[in-house]
Tab-separated table of C-alpha atoms in Angstrom:
chain	number	residue	atom	x	y	z
A	1019	MET	CA	24.688	197.047	84.000
A	1020	LYS	CA	28.121	195.724	84.936
A	1021	ASP	CA	30.637	197.438	87.203
A	1022	ILE	CA	33.782	198.686	85.483
A	1023	ILE	CA	36.992	200.417	86.598
A	1024	ILE	CA	39.400	202.425	84.444
A	1025	TYR	CA	43.087	201.759	85.134
A	1026	GLY	CA	44.826	205.081	84.531
A	1027	ALA	CA	43.552	208.452	85.744
A	1028	GLY	CA	45.275	210.669	83.194
A	1029	GLY	CA	43.907	212.321	80.094
A	1030	PHE	CA	43.437	209.070	78.210
A	1031	GLY	CA	41.583	207.614	81.192
A	1032	ARG	CA	39.195	210.553	81.085
A	1033	GLU	CA	38.713	209.997	77.348
A	1034	VAL	CA	37.830	206.370	78.055
A	1035	ALA	CA	35.329	207.546	80.679
A	1036	CYS	CA	33.733	209.758	78.021
A	1037	MET	CA	33.511	206.764	75.686
A	1038	ILE	CA	31.858	204.652	78.379
A	1039	HIS	CA	29.324	207.448	78.800
A	1040	LYS	CA	28.729	207.453	75.027
A	1041	ILE	CA	28.305	203.665	74.959
A	1042	ASN	CA	25.783	203.887	77.798
A	1043	LYS	CA	23.785	206.531	75.928
A	1044	ALA	CA	23.438	204.108	73.004
A	1045	LYS	CA	22.824	201.062	75.244
A	1046	PRO	CA	23.097	201.090	79.067
A	1047	THR	CA	25.988	198.703	79.722
A	1048	TRP	CA	28.510	199.937	82.294
A	1049	ASN	CA	28.460	201.277	85.831
A	1050	LEU	CA	31.738	203.203	86.147
A	1051	LYS	CA	33.004	202.770	89.713
A	1052	GLY	CA	36.047	205.014	89.349
A	1053	PHE	CA	39.754	204.921	88.527
A	1054	ILE	CA	42.847	203.011	89.603
A	1055	ASP	CA	46.161	204.840	89.422
A	1056	ASP	CA	49.579	204.081	90.920
A	1057	GLY	CA	50.654	207.720	90.954
A	1058	LYS	CA	47.677	209.471	92.558
A	1059	PRO	CA	46.235	209.187	96.060
A	1060	ALA	CA	42.995	207.376	96.759
A	1061	GLY	CA	40.067	209.761	96.973
A	1062	GLU	CA	41.449	212.308	94.503
A	1063	THR	CA	38.807	213.525	92.056
A	1064	VAL	CA	39.685	212.674	88.463
A	1065	SER	CA	36.672	214.298	86.815
A	1066	HIS	CA	32.922	214.365	87.184
A	1067	PHE	CA	33.093	210.699	86.145
A	1068	GLY	CA	34.731	209.578	89.381
A	1069	ILE	CA	37.624	209.428	91.842
A	1070	VAL	CA	40.805	207.413	92.327
A	1071	LEU	CA	39.860	204.230	94.191
A	1072	GLY	CA	43.429	203.163	94.935
A	1073	ASN	CA	46.402	201.526	93.229
A	1074	ILE	CA	47.149	198.115	91.742
A	1075	ASP	CA	47.161	196.519	95.199
A	1076	THR	CA	43.593	197.765	95.649
A	1077	LEU	CA	42.634	196.161	92.373
A	1078	ASN	CA	44.320	192.844	93.140
A	1079	ARG	CA	42.426	192.707	96.465
A	1080	TRP	CA	39.038	193.495	94.873
A	1081	LYS	CA	36.579	190.928	96.232
A	1082	SER	CA	33.738	191.059	93.690
A	1083	ASP	CA	33.558	190.556	89.952
A	1084	ILE	CA	34.764	193.674	88.168
A	1085	ALA	CA	35.560	194.660	84.590
A	1086	VAL	CA	38.767	196.638	84.065
A	1087	VAL	CA	39.934	198.665	81.084
A	1088	LEU	CA	43.635	199.535	80.755
A	1089	SER	CA	43.839	203.148	79.596
A	1090	MET	CA	47.553	203.405	78.817
A	1091	GLY	CA	48.859	205.380	75.870
A	1092	THR	CA	52.000	203.311	75.301
A	1093	PRO	CA	52.482	199.578	74.689
A	1094	HIS	CA	55.205	199.279	77.337
A	1095	ALA	CA	53.009	200.695	80.094
A	1096	MET	CA	50.101	198.486	79.093
A	1097	MET	CA	52.169	195.306	79.040
A	1098	LYS	CA	53.770	196.144	82.388
A	1099	VAL	CA	50.434	196.721	84.121
A	1100	ARG	CA	48.769	193.674	82.584
A	1101	ASP	CA	51.555	191.449	83.892
A	1102	ARG	CA	50.997	192.755	87.447
A	1103	ILE	CA	47.242	192.100	87.608
A	1104	ASP	CA	46.531	188.693	89.148
A	1105	ASN	CA	42.996	188.969	90.566
A	1106	GLU	CA	40.824	186.208	89.113
A	1107	ARG	CA	37.675	188.277	89.729
A	1108	ILE	CA	38.775	190.702	87.013
A	1109	SER	CA	37.614	190.548	83.398
A	1110	PHE	CA	38.847	192.649	80.502
A	1111	PRO	CA	36.032	193.645	78.130
A	1112	ASN	CA	36.444	195.252	74.748
A	1113	LEU	CA	35.332	198.880	74.795
A	1114	ILE	CA	34.156	199.781	71.304
A	1115	ASP	CA	32.744	203.115	70.234
A	1116	PRO	CA	29.314	202.806	68.576
A	1117	SER	CA	30.733	204.449	65.432
A	1118	PHE	CA	33.177	201.564	64.795
A	1119	SER	CA	32.677	200.141	61.300
A	1120	VAL	CA	33.296	196.513	60.280
A	1121	ALA	CA	32.806	195.807	56.581
A	1122	ASP	CA	32.622	192.009	57.028
A	1123	ASP	CA	31.686	190.935	60.542
A	1124	LYS	CA	31.679	187.235	59.591
A	1125	THR	CA	35.457	187.308	59.027
A	1126	PHE	CA	36.304	189.685	61.864
A	1127	SER	CA	37.676	188.399	65.168
A	1128	ILE	CA	38.816	190.214	68.293
A	1129	GLY	CA	40.278	189.157	71.645
A	1130	GLU	CA	39.848	190.922	74.987
A	1131	GLY	CA	40.770	194.220	76.597
A	1132	ASN	CA	40.821	196.265	73.390
A	1133	ILE	CA	39.844	199.937	73.169
A	1134	ILE	CA	38.444	201.109	69.838
A	1135	LYS	CA	37.576	204.788	69.803
A	1136	GLY	CA	35.452	206.840	67.457
A	1137	HIS	CA	35.320	206.488	63.684
A	1138	CYS	CA	37.714	203.554	63.339
A	1139	SER	CA	37.116	200.982	60.617
A	1140	VAL	CA	38.225	197.539	59.465
A	1141	THR	CA	37.356	195.833	56.212
A	1142	THR	CA	37.416	192.050	55.703
A	1143	GLY	CA	39.465	189.198	57.147
A	1144	VAL	CA	40.819	191.282	60.036
A	1145	THR	CA	42.026	189.746	63.309
A	1146	ILE	CA	42.739	191.818	66.426
A	1147	GLY	CA	44.349	190.219	69.500
A	1148	ASN	CA	44.290	191.515	73.084
A	1149	PHE	CA	44.824	194.906	74.739
A	1150	ASN	CA	45.195	196.976	71.588
A	1151	VAL	CA	44.212	200.632	71.306
A	1152	LEU	CA	42.748	202.111	68.117
A	1153	ASN	CA	42.735	205.744	69.112
A	1154	GLY	CA	40.254	207.309	66.720
A	1155	PHE	CA	40.011	207.478	62.900
A	1156	VAL	CA	42.237	204.400	62.492
A	1157	ASN	CA	41.696	202.491	59.246
A	1158	ILE	CA	42.653	198.807	58.911
A	1159	GLY	CA	42.669	197.142	55.484
A	1160	HIS	CA	41.826	193.596	54.433
A	1161	ASP	CA	43.476	190.486	55.908
A	1162	VAL	CA	45.414	192.379	58.554
A	1163	HIS	CA	46.443	190.391	61.635
A	1164	ILE	CA	47.230	192.346	64.805
A	1165	GLY	CA	48.803	190.793	67.905
A	1166	ASP	CA	48.682	192.170	71.456
A	1167	CYS	CA	49.326	195.498	73.201
A	1168	ASN	CA	49.701	197.648	70.097
A	1169	VAL	CA	48.737	201.329	70.169
A	1170	PHE	CA	47.506	203.085	67.033
A	1171	MET	CA	47.367	206.857	67.402
A	1172	PRO	CA	44.644	208.876	65.638
A	1173	GLY	CA	44.582	208.619	61.878
A	1174	ALA	CA	46.946	205.651	61.511
A	1175	ARG	CA	46.322	203.678	58.305
A	1176	VAL	CA	47.258	200.047	57.732
A	1177	SER	CA	47.038	198.593	54.221
A	1178	GLY	CA	45.974	195.080	53.321
A	1179	GLU	CA	47.721	191.816	54.315
A	1180	VAL	CA	49.905	193.426	56.966
A	1181	THR	CA	50.954	191.293	59.939
A	1182	ILE	CA	51.637	193.059	63.232
A	1183	GLY	CA	53.198	191.447	66.315
A	1184	ASN	CA	53.160	192.765	69.868
A	1185	GLY	CA	53.932	196.020	71.657
A	1186	ASN	CA	54.217	198.337	68.661
A	1187	LEU	CA	53.394	202.056	68.591
A	1188	PHE	CA	51.948	203.668	65.464
A	1189	GLY	CA	52.085	207.459	65.465
A	1190	ALA	CA	49.306	209.783	64.378
A	1191	ASP	CA	48.582	209.790	60.634
A	1192	CYS	CA	51.250	207.211	59.838
A	1193	PHE	CA	50.873	204.847	56.876
A	1194	ILE	CA	51.815	201.168	56.617
A	1195	LYS	CA	52.275	199.722	53.123
A	1196	GLN	CA	50.556	196.473	52.156
A	1197	LEU	CA	52.134	193.027	52.759
A	1198	ILE	CA	54.606	194.266	55.395
A	1199	LYS	CA	55.385	192.100	58.432
A	1200	ILE	CA	55.988	194.044	61.630
A	1201	GLY	CA	57.458	192.221	64.613
A	1202	SER	CA	57.576	193.621	68.145
A	1203	HIS	CA	58.360	196.894	69.932
A	1204	VAL	CA	58.600	198.966	66.761
A	1205	THR	CA	57.752	202.684	66.859
A	1206	ILE	CA	56.472	204.408	63.733
A	1207	SER	CA	56.580	208.173	64.185
A	1208	PRO	CA	53.701	210.515	63.277
A	1209	LEU	CA	53.194	211.205	59.563
A	1210	SER	CA	55.710	208.503	58.602
A	1211	ALA	CA	55.214	206.034	55.751
A	1212	LEU	CA	56.564	202.543	56.414
A	1213	LEU	CA	57.353	200.928	53.060
A	1214	THR	CA	59.727	198.107	54.081
A	1215	LYS	CA	59.905	195.518	56.868
A	1216	PRO	CA	61.155	197.132	60.109
A	1217	LYS	CA	63.579	195.704	62.649
A	1218	ASP	CA	62.270	194.845	66.106
A	1219	GLY	CA	62.768	197.459	68.803
A	1220	MET	CA	63.616	200.303	66.431
A	1221	THR	CA	62.067	203.721	65.763
A	1222	TYR	CA	61.222	204.778	62.199
A	1223	ILE	CA	60.733	208.340	60.993
A	1224	GLY	CA	60.005	209.949	57.642
A	1225	ASN	CA	58.599	209.230	54.195
A	1226	PRO	CA	59.851	206.690	53.393
A	1227	ALA	CA	60.391	205.785	57.052
A	1228	LYS	CA	63.984	205.052	58.055
A	1229	ILE	CA	65.591	204.005	61.333
A	1230	PHE	CA	66.174	206.872	63.708
A	1231	LYS	CA	69.076	206.358	66.121
A	1232	PHE	CA	68.858	208.385	69.325
């Protein structure tokens, strides 16, 4: 079994700890050492799964090989933390729930640092980059290409031949129409249906989804 640390001691971090426990029940893989968090003191109990070991400085000084999973719920937070980690002893495994379904594993590729929670599925010709979160019951259609640091909330659905860039947030139960190209830092609100190409950095709400100006 390999040592692993969860970065983020909030609710999502505890969910990731539960998933590690589930993975280990299927096949013993990970020895969870604890949590890293920049907003909580070292030694604080997070749950029965462990305590806060320190902050990012603790992690960057870690002297042995260690796997780290980034348990952030937003793309911005994930990208910010990833840019601050510079310890060469750290690796970023993919954490994948045993229920994950791949229709065509010969045409499926995935990078590093991804979290795929329960009952997600992809079909054929799907590519997933690095540090993405598929947060339960996410369905990805054929020939979809996903970049880095995207977060898909529970129930998000992506139709075939969609291209997704970096740092996008897909709300719960949203729908993305086929053939759409999504750039970077787009937010699709819960229950929204994106039917046309969005502009980078904008938030879309509704069915059909339209730009929402704060």
